[in-house]
Short mmCIF file of C-alpha atoms in Angstrom, two decimals:
data_model
loop_
_atom_site.label_atom_id
_atom_site.label_comp_id
_atom_site.label_asym_id
_atom_site.label_seq_id
_atom_site.Cartn_x
_atom_site.Cartn_y
_atom_site.Cartn_z
CA MET G 20 39.37 84.15 139.73
CA GLU G 21 39.27 87.32 138.14
CA ALA G 22 43.29 87.54 138.25
CA THR G 23 43.43 84.06 136.53
CA LYS G 24 41.42 85.11 133.67
CA ILE G 25 43.50 88.08 133.11
CA GLN G 26 46.66 86.23 133.22
CA ARG G 27 45.22 83.59 131.00
CA GLY G 28 44.01 86.34 128.53
CA CYS G 29 47.50 88.10 128.69
CA GLN G 30 49.31 84.96 127.96
CA GLU G 31 46.95 84.24 124.86
CA LYS G 32 47.60 87.46 123.51
CA THR G 33 51.43 86.92 123.84
CA GLU G 34 51.01 83.56 122.17
CA LYS G 35 49.49 85.12 119.19
CA ILE G 36 51.90 87.76 118.72
CA GLN G 37 54.75 85.36 118.91
CA ASP G 38 52.83 83.10 116.24
CA ARG G 39 52.37 86.19 114.21
CA ILE G 40 56.11 86.92 114.24
CA SER G 41 57.11 83.37 113.63
CA VAL G 42 54.84 83.42 110.66
CA PHE G 43 56.68 86.78 109.68
CA PHE G 44 60.18 85.31 109.92
CA GLU G 45 59.26 82.32 107.90
CA THR G 46 57.51 84.23 105.07
CA TYR G 47 60.50 86.20 104.59
CA HIS G 48 63.17 83.68 105.22
CA ILE G 49 64.94 85.83 108.01
CA GLY G 50 67.18 82.91 108.77
CA THR G 51 68.48 82.86 105.22
CA LEU G 52 68.76 86.63 105.23
CA LEU G 53 70.95 86.55 108.28
CA ASN G 54 73.09 83.96 106.60
CA TYR G 55 73.65 86.26 103.53
CA SER G 56 74.49 89.23 105.82
CA GLY G 57 77.29 87.13 107.54
CA ILE G 58 75.27 86.87 110.81
CA ARG G 59 75.92 83.20 111.52
CA LYS G 60 76.08 81.01 114.63
CA VAL G 61 79.73 80.53 115.86
CA ARG G 62 79.05 78.90 119.14
CA GLY G 63 76.04 79.09 121.64
CA THR G 64 72.45 80.12 120.32
CA SER G 65 71.42 80.81 117.03
CA PRO G 66 71.54 84.54 116.04
CA LEU G 67 67.99 83.76 114.42
CA VAL G 68 66.49 83.03 117.72
CA ILE G 69 68.20 86.31 119.40
CA VAL G 70 67.19 88.66 116.45
CA LYS G 71 63.50 86.98 116.76
CA SER G 72 63.34 87.88 120.56
CA ILE G 73 64.53 91.61 120.13
CA PHE G 74 62.49 92.14 117.12
CA GLY G 75 59.26 91.10 119.14
CA LEU G 76 60.17 93.71 122.03
CA PRO G 77 57.96 96.57 120.58
CA PHE G 78 55.09 94.28 119.93
CA HIS G 79 55.13 93.03 123.45
CA GLY G 80 55.57 96.64 124.92
CA MET G 81 58.94 95.73 126.23
CA ASN G 82 62.29 97.65 125.98
CA PHE G 83 65.54 95.88 125.81
CA PHE G 84 66.36 95.60 129.57
CA ARG G 85 62.96 94.53 130.61
CA GLY G 86 62.54 91.97 127.50
CA ILE G 87 66.08 90.84 127.30
CA VAL G 88 68.27 91.57 130.58
CA GLN G 89 65.76 90.96 132.98
CA ASN G 90 63.78 88.03 131.13
CA ASN G 91 64.68 84.78 132.73
CA GLU G 92 62.60 82.80 130.42
CA LEU G 93 64.88 83.17 127.55
CA GLU G 94 66.90 80.33 126.10
CA PHE G 95 69.93 82.69 126.03
CA PHE G 96 71.53 85.15 128.41
CA LYS G 97 71.96 88.90 127.96
CA ASP G 98 75.69 88.56 127.05
CA ALA G 99 75.04 86.59 124.07
CA ALA G 100 72.35 89.45 122.84
CA TYR G 101 75.15 91.95 123.51
CA ASP G 102 77.75 90.05 121.58
CA LEU G 103 75.61 89.62 118.60
CA LEU G 104 74.75 93.33 118.51
CA LYS G 105 78.30 94.29 119.01
CA GLY G 106 79.73 92.16 116.30
CA SER G 107 81.54 94.60 113.98
CA LYS G 108 81.80 91.80 111.14
CA TYR G 109 77.96 91.52 110.74
CA ASN G 110 76.46 93.49 107.92
CA TRP G 111 73.12 94.71 109.34
CA ARG G 112 72.70 97.36 106.51
CA LYS G 113 72.67 94.48 104.21
CA LEU G 114 70.06 92.54 106.22
CA MET G 115 67.71 95.53 106.26
CA LEU G 116 68.04 96.31 102.60
CA LEU G 117 67.49 92.60 101.64
CA LEU G 118 64.36 92.33 103.71
CA SER G 119 62.94 95.76 102.37
CA VAL G 120 63.65 94.51 98.71
CA LYS G 121 61.69 91.31 99.59
CA ILE G 122 58.70 93.39 101.17
CA SER G 123 58.53 96.00 98.41
CA SER G 124 58.25 93.22 95.51
CA LYS G 125 55.27 92.07 97.83
CA ILE G 126 53.77 95.36 97.72
CA ASN G 127 54.38 95.89 94.13
CA ALA G 128 52.71 92.85 93.25
CA LEU G 129 49.52 93.93 95.13
CA THR G 130 49.33 97.53 93.79
CA ALA G 131 48.83 98.99 90.24
CA GLU G 132 52.00 99.36 88.10
CA ASN G 133 51.47 102.96 87.28
CA ARG G 134 51.51 103.79 90.86
CA GLU G 135 54.29 106.30 91.63
CA LYS G 136 57.03 104.97 94.08
CA VAL G 137 59.79 107.01 95.67
CA ILE G 138 63.06 107.11 97.29
CA ILE G 139 63.19 109.77 100.12
CA ILE G 140 66.40 111.05 101.43
CA ASP G 141 66.29 112.84 104.88
CA ASP G 142 68.84 113.92 107.42
CA SER G 143 67.97 114.36 111.13
CA PRO G 144 69.39 115.15 114.24
CA TYR G 145 70.35 112.28 116.73
CA ASP G 146 70.44 114.02 120.23
CA LYS G 147 72.69 112.48 122.70
CA SER G 148 73.21 115.82 124.95
CA ARG G 149 73.65 113.90 128.42
CA SER G 150 76.56 111.44 126.84
CA LYS G 151 80.04 112.16 127.22
CA MET G 152 82.04 109.56 126.24
CA VAL G 153 80.02 107.58 123.32
CA GLU G 154 82.43 106.85 120.56
CA LEU G 155 82.60 109.52 117.74
CA LEU G 156 80.24 112.05 119.66
CA SER G 157 80.43 115.35 118.13
CA LYS G 158 78.93 118.91 117.80
CA VAL G 159 76.25 118.88 115.10
CA PHE G 160 73.98 121.47 113.70
CA ASP G 161 70.26 120.93 113.95
CA HIS G 162 68.55 122.77 111.02
CA SER G 163 65.11 122.89 112.25
CA THR G 164 65.94 124.64 115.70
CA LYS G 165 69.15 126.33 114.07
CA ARG G 166 71.34 125.43 116.94
CA TYR G 167 74.26 123.11 117.92
CA LEU G 168 73.89 120.20 120.04
CA LYS G 169 75.84 117.06 121.15
CA GLY G 170 74.95 113.80 119.14
CA PHE G 171 75.02 112.56 115.69
CA ARG G 172 72.98 113.03 112.36
CA LEU G 173 71.32 110.30 111.06
CA LEU G 174 71.17 110.17 107.37
CA THR G 175 68.23 107.86 106.24
CA VAL G 176 66.78 106.16 102.77
CA VAL G 177 63.57 105.13 102.52
CA TRP G 178 61.26 103.70 99.66
CA SER G 179 57.31 104.71 99.59
CA ASP G 180 54.51 104.46 97.49
CA GLY G 181 52.42 106.89 99.24
CA ALA G 182 50.73 104.27 101.59
CA SER G 183 53.81 101.97 102.77
CA LEU G 184 57.13 103.24 103.91
CA LEU G 185 60.05 100.94 103.95
CA PRO G 186 63.86 101.93 105.40
CA LEU G 187 66.39 100.78 102.98
CA ASP G 188 69.41 102.26 104.17
CA PHE G 189 71.27 104.62 107.07
CA ALA G 190 74.35 106.20 108.13
CA LEU G 191 75.00 107.72 111.92
CA LEU G 192 77.40 110.38 111.03
CA SER G 193 79.70 112.26 113.25
CA SER G 194 81.52 115.38 112.07
CA ALA G 195 83.84 115.20 109.48
CA LYS G 196 85.89 118.02 111.02
CA LYS G 197 88.00 116.68 114.05
CA LYS G 198 87.65 119.94 115.97
CA ASN G 199 83.88 119.14 116.32
CA ARG G 200 84.43 115.54 117.60
CA HIS G 201 84.20 115.21 121.22
CA GLN G 202 85.41 111.46 121.00
CA GLU G 203 87.42 109.45 118.43
CA ILE G 204 87.46 106.01 117.26
CA ARG G 205 88.31 103.86 120.25
CA GLU G 206 89.17 100.63 118.97
CA ALA G 207 91.57 99.57 116.08
CA SER G 208 88.97 97.36 114.20
CA ASP G 209 89.60 95.02 111.35
CA LYS G 210 89.66 97.06 108.21
CA ARG G 211 87.91 94.49 106.55
CA SER G 212 84.80 94.42 108.78
CA CYS G 213 81.79 96.10 108.42
CA GLY G 214 82.42 98.36 111.76
CA TYR G 215 85.39 99.70 110.50
CA ARG G 216 83.74 100.65 107.60
CA ARG G 217 81.11 102.28 109.39
CA ARG G 218 83.53 104.15 111.48
CA GLN G 219 85.22 105.71 108.39
CA GLU G 220 81.67 106.41 107.09
CA ALA G 221 80.53 108.56 110.31
CA ILE G 222 83.38 110.93 109.78
CA THR G 223 82.65 111.27 106.01
CA GLU G 224 80.34 114.23 104.52
CA SER G 225 76.87 113.34 104.03
CA THR G 226 76.96 114.63 100.52
CA GLU G 227 79.58 111.98 99.61
CA LEU G 228 77.57 109.18 100.84
CA LEU G 229 74.47 109.84 98.84
CA GLU G 230 75.28 108.54 95.49
CA PRO G 231 76.75 105.07 96.71
CA MET G 232 73.66 104.70 99.16
CA ILE G 233 71.40 105.36 95.95
CA ARG G 234 73.51 103.04 93.80
CA ARG G 235 73.46 100.28 96.37
CA VAL G 236 69.59 100.12 96.89
CA LEU G 237 69.02 100.19 92.93
CA ARG G 238 71.63 97.46 92.65
CA PHE G 239 69.98 95.34 95.15
CA GLY G 240 66.47 95.53 93.13
CA ILE G 241 64.53 98.56 94.56
CA ARG G 242 62.75 100.45 91.78
CA ALA G 243 61.41 103.99 91.99
CA ASP G 244 60.16 106.91 89.75
CA TYR G 245 62.04 109.65 91.70
CA ILE G 246 64.05 110.64 94.42
CA LEU G 247 62.29 112.95 97.10
CA MET G 248 64.88 115.31 99.31
CA ASP G 249 64.53 118.68 100.94
CA SER G 250 66.54 121.84 100.24
CA TRP G 251 69.36 120.76 102.48
CA PHE G 252 70.66 118.37 99.71
CA GLY G 253 69.17 120.89 96.80
CA LEU G 254 72.93 121.59 95.49
CA PRO G 255 73.14 121.80 91.81
CA SER G 256 76.16 118.95 91.97
CA ILE G 257 74.00 116.75 94.05
CA ILE G 258 70.93 117.22 91.97
CA GLN G 259 72.73 116.39 88.65
CA MET G 260 74.80 113.35 90.35
CA LEU G 261 71.55 111.77 91.39
CA SER G 262 69.78 112.42 88.70
CA THR G 263 71.98 110.36 86.54
CA HIS G 264 70.08 107.26 88.59
CA VAL G 265 66.87 108.36 88.99
CA PRO G 266 64.78 111.69 88.29
CA VAL G 267 65.28 114.06 91.31
CA ILE G 268 62.47 116.35 92.90
CA CYS G 269 63.45 118.51 95.58
CA MET G 270 63.38 121.73 97.49
CA LEU G 271 65.84 124.36 96.53
CA LYS G 272 68.03 126.85 98.40
CA ASN G 273 68.00 130.46 97.74
CA MET G 274 71.77 130.91 96.75
CA TYR G 275 72.35 133.99 94.85
CA ARG G 276 75.58 132.56 93.16
CA VAL G 277 73.55 129.58 91.55
CA PHE G 278 71.53 130.24 88.35
CA TYR G 279 68.99 128.45 86.56
CA GLN G 280 68.29 128.43 82.61
CA TYR G 281 64.72 129.64 81.95
CA GLN G 282 63.67 130.87 78.68
CA GLY G 283 67.25 131.57 77.57
CA MET G 284 68.15 133.64 80.64
CA LYS G 285 70.15 132.85 83.75
CA LEU G 286 68.26 133.50 86.92
CA ASN G 287 68.66 133.04 90.59
CA LEU G 288 65.84 131.14 92.43
CA ASP G 289 64.31 134.94 93.45
CA ALA G 290 64.18 135.81 89.98
CA LEU G 291 62.95 132.72 88.70
CA TYR G 292 60.33 132.56 91.22
CA ARG G 293 59.12 135.86 89.89
CA HIS G 294 58.91 134.72 86.51
CA VAL G 295 56.90 131.63 87.22
CA LYS G 296 54.87 132.77 89.99
CA LYS G 297 51.01 131.80 89.53
CA ARG G 298 48.88 134.65 88.80
CA PRO G 299 45.16 134.93 88.73
CA GLY G 300 43.98 133.64 85.44
CA LYS G 301 47.10 132.62 84.01
#
């Protein structure tokens, strides 16, 4: 009897989560956004059904293997999910950006107009030390531990108003130097496809991707008062380039060959800090 009650409770919880996911998909017209992103049904199961099942995995406390591969209650087989995720012509970047624009506009309608909104740029290591044959696997430098590791670098662009945070864009980067790459591009993809452009992007310097990413999110309707980034991107050329779109706030590197104009003097960062350092009573 007790086991039946627990089973019924779990089933009700699952149904409630599924209902809320369905409401979210209907409210933000995910099916339409999938179509705009080139993710359309060719044969078999609709992409919307597969995406909804994958989207719900963390809410049900399941990983991909348990929730998709081993789940016999789904109306599609695991191959359909793999084919969808491997599709080189599907623009997942556009889907994420379109959805974030919709959600940010809803947040803006509920908050004060003078609330400051920012675009944050960050670069994090993506460790794949146990891998050997992953496409474009490379040796990358981890700035937090000051050591090299085998994997990728994840360049992310997000939007925040201080309370909410929305992902806007990302790039999974290999190394621009061929000698640092353990694997190269395996297949000759269609050069017009998103998959090919992503591969070319992965072997490009991250500093060359920043302005296109910022211009893209602004063109889609994201609005922000500032761009925030850490000292890794705090180069004069990058600051000047991004400031033409949105004012930049960032930490600076202590580079002795880089000078800043202050009260008619050209000072490096150490000298500038000594001049503007806060003093008691001033």
